[in-house]
Coordinates of C-alpha atoms in Angstrom, one line a residue:
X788 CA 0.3 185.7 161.1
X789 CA -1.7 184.6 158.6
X790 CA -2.9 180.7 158.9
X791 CA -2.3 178.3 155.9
X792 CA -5.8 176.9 154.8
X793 CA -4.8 175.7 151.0
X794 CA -2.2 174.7 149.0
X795 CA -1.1 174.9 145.4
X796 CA 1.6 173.0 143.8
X797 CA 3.2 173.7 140.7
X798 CA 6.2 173.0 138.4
X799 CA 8.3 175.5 136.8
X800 CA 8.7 176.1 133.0
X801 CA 11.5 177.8 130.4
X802 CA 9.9 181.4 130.2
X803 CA 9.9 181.7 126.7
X804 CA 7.3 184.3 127.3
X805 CA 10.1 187.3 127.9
X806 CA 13.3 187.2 126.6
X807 CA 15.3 189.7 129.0
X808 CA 16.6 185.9 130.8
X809 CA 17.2 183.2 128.4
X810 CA 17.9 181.0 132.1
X811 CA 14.7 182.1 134.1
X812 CA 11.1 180.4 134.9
X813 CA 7.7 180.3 135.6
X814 CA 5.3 178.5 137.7
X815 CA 2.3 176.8 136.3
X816 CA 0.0 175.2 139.2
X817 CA -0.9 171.5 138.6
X818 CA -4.8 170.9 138.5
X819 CA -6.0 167.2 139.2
X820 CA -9.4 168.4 137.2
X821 CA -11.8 170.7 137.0
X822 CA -14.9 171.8 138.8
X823 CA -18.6 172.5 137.7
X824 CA -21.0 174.3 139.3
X825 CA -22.6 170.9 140.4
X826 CA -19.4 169.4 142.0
X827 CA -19.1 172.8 144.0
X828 CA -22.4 172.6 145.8
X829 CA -21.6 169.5 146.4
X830 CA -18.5 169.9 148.2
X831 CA -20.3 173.1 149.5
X832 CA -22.9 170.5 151.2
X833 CA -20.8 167.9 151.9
X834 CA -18.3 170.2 153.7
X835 CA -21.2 171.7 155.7
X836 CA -20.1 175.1 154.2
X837 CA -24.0 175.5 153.1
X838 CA -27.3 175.4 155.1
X839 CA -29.2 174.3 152.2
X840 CA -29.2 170.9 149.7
X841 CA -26.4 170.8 147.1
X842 CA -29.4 170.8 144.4
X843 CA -31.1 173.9 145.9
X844 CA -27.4 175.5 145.8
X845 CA -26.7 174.6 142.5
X846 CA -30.5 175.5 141.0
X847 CA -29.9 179.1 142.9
X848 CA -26.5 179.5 141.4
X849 CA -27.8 178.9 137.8
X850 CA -30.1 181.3 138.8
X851 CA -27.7 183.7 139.7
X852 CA -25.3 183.3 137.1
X853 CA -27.9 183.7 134.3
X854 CA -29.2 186.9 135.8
X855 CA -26.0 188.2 136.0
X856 CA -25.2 187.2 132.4
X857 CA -28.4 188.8 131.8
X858 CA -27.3 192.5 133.3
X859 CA -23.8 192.1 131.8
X860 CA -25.4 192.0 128.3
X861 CA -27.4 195.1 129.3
X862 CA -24.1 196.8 130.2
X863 CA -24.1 196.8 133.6
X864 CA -20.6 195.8 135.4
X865 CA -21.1 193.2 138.5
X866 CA -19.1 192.8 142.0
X867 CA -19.7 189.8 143.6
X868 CA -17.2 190.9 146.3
X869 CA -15.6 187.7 144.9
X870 CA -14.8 188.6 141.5
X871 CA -15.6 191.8 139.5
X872 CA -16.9 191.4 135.6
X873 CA -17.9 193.8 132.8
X874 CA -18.4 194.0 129.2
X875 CA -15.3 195.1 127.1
X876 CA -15.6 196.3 123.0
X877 CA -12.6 195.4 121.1
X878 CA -11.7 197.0 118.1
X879 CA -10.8 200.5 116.2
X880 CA -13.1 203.0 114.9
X881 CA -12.0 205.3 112.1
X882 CA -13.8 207.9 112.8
X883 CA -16.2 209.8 115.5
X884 CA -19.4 208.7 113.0
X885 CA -18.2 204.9 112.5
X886 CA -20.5 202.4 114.0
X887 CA -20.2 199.0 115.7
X888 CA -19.2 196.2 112.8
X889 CA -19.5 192.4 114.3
X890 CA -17.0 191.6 111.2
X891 CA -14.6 194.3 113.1
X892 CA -15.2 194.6 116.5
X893 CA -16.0 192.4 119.1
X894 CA -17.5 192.2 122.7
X895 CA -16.0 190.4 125.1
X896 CA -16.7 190.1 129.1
X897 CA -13.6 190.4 131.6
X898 CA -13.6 188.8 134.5
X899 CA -11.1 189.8 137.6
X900 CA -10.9 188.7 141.5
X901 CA -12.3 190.9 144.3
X902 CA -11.7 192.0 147.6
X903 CA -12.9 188.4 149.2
X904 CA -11.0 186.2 146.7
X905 CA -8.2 188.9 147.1
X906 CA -8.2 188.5 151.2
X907 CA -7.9 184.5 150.8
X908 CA -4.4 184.9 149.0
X909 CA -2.4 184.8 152.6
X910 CA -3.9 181.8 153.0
X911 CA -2.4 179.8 150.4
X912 CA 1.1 177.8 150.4
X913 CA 2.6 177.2 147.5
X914 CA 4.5 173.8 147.1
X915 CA 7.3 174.1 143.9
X916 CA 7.4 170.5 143.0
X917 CA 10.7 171.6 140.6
X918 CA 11.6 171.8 137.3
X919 CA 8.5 170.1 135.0
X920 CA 9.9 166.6 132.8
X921 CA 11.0 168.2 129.9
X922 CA 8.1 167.7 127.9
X923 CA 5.7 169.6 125.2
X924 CA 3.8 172.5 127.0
X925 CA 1.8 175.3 125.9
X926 CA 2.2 178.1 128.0
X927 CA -0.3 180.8 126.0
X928 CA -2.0 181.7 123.3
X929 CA -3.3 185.3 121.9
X930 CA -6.0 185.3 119.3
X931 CA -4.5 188.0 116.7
X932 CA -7.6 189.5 115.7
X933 CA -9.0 190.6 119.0
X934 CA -5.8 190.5 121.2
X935 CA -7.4 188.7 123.2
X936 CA -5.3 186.5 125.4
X937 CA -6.8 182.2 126.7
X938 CA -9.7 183.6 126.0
X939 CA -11.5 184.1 122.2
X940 CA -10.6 182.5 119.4
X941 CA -11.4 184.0 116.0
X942 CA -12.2 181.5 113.1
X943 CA -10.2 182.5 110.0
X944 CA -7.6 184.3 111.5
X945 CA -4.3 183.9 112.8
X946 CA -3.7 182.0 116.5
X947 CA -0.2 182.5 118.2
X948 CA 0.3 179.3 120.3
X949 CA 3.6 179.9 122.8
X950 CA 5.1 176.9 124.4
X951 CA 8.1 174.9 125.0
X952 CA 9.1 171.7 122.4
X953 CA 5.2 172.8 120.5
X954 CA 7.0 172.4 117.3
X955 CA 4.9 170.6 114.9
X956 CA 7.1 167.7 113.7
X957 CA 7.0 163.6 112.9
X958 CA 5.3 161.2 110.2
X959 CA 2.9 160.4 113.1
X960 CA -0.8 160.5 111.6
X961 CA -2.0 162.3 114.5
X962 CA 0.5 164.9 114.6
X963 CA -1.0 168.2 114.0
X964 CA -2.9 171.3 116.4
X965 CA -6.3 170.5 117.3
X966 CA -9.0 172.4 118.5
X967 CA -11.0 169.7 120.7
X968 CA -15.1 170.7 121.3
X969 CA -15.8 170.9 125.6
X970 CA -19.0 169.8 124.8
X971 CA -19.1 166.7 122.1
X972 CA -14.9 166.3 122.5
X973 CA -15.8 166.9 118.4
X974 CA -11.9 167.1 117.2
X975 CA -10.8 169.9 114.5
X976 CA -7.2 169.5 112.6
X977 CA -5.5 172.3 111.3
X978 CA -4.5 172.1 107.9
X979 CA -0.8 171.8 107.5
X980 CA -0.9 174.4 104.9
X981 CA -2.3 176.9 107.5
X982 CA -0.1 176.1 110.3
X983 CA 2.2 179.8 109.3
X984 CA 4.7 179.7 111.5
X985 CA 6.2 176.3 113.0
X986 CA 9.2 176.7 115.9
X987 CA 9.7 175.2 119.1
X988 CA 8.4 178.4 121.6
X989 CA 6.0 179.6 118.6
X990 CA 3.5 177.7 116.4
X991 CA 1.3 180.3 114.6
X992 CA -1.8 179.2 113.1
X993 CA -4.9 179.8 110.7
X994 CA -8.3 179.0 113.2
X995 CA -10.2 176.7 111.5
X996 CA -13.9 177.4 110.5
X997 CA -15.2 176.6 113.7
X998 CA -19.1 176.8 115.3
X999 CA -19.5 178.9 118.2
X1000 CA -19.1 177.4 121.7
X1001 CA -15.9 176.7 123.8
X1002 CA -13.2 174.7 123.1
X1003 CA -9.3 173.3 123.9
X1004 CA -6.5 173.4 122.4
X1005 CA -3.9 170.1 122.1
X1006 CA -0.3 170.3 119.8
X1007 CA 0.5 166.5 119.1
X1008 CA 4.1 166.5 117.8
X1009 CA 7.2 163.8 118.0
X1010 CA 9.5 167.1 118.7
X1011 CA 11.7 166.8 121.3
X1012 CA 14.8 168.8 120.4
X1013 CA 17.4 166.2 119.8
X1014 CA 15.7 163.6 118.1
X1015 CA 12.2 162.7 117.0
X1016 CA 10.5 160.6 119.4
X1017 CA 8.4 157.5 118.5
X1018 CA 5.3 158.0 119.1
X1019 CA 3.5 161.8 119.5
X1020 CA 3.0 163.5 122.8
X1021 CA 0.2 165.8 123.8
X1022 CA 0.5 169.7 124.9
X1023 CA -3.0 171.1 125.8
X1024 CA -3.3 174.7 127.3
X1025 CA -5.5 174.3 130.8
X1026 CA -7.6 176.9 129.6
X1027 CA -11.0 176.9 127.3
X1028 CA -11.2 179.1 124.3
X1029 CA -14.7 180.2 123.2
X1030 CA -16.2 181.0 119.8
X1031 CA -18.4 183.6 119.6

């Protein structure tokens, strides 16, 4: 019998992502915040999971992780035992004699659990907290070009956004989708005019012309389904979107 080390709560949505149940759910775990590579070793230290300083960790981590971004550029696939990565082309070619075209195709690096990370999953309860408040939630988005799904965004192109109460709705100044810079917190409003589709699971949009680097997603809306609400709330999907 397996022994319960960790626990993961979580609240349960409308799956607007299938339509075979118009009555079912899903579970999306609550996360008080995320952690960098610094707060790691430092809980690594602090724990006494590691013989070494948490700075010595984290400078031989960075040390890691660049080689390995290194190899993955060269083409090689990596197993960490942990998680497994490798460098994915996206894209159609014509013909047998048509070469790579960056406006086109795109590369992109995958990233899925190992064996170790696999083995910890009998260790984990999971805690359903019920039914989530009935508030705006994004649930997913796929970046049209690529396909690609939380993961790439491509600037000029269409975004699907998939949610629950996402519409985009209210006199609100700051209603609108916005794609919010990790790094400055720099925030990007869509145009209304290229916001293409506007419904309550589904807000499809036009990527603005955004810099490279990684970014999130927030819908600010007065939406609520029965009547507008006074002031705008805030869906954000708990994942980061990169530009390439």
């Amino acid at each position: 019998m397996s022994t319960i080390l960790h626990k993961i709560k979580a609240y349960l949505y409308d799956n607007v992502l299938t339509k075979d149940n118009p009555n079912d759910f899903i579970a999306r775990t609550t996360s008080e915040r995320s952690l960098n590579v610094q707060q790691i070793c430092l809980s690594a230290a602090n724990r006494g999971g590691a013989d070494i300083s948490a700075s010595a960790m984290e400078h031989a981590t960075e040390l890691f992780f660049k080689e390995m971004a290194y190899q993955l550029c060269d083409g090689y696939s990596i197993n960490t035992g942990y998680f497994t990565a490798g460098t994915t082309i996206r894209g159609v070619f014509d013909s047998p004699s048509e070469t790579f075209n960056k406006d086109k195709h795109s590369i992109i690096f995958q990233f899925n659990q190992g064996e170790k990370l696999r083995a910890e999953i009998p260790n984990i309860e999971v805690s359903i907290l019920g039914v989530a408040e009935s508030s705006a939630v994004i649930l997913q988005v796929t970046d049209v070009k690529s396909g690609s799904v939380n993961d790439l965004l491509t600037p000029g192109r269409n975004l699907k956004i998939v949610g629950s109460k996402i519409k985009v709705s209210g006199d609100d100044a700051s209603v609108g989708v916005y794609f919010v810079d990790a790094t400055t917190q720099a925030r990007t409003k869509v145009d209304p005019s290229d916001i293409v589709t506007n419904n309550p699971s589904e807000v499809m949009v036009i990527i603005p012309a955004l810099p490279a680097g990684t970014y999130t997603i927030e819908v600010l809306t007065q939406y609520s389904g029965s009547q507008t609400l006074k002031e705008a709330r805030t869906a954000t999907l708990d994942k980061q979107l990169t530009v390439e």
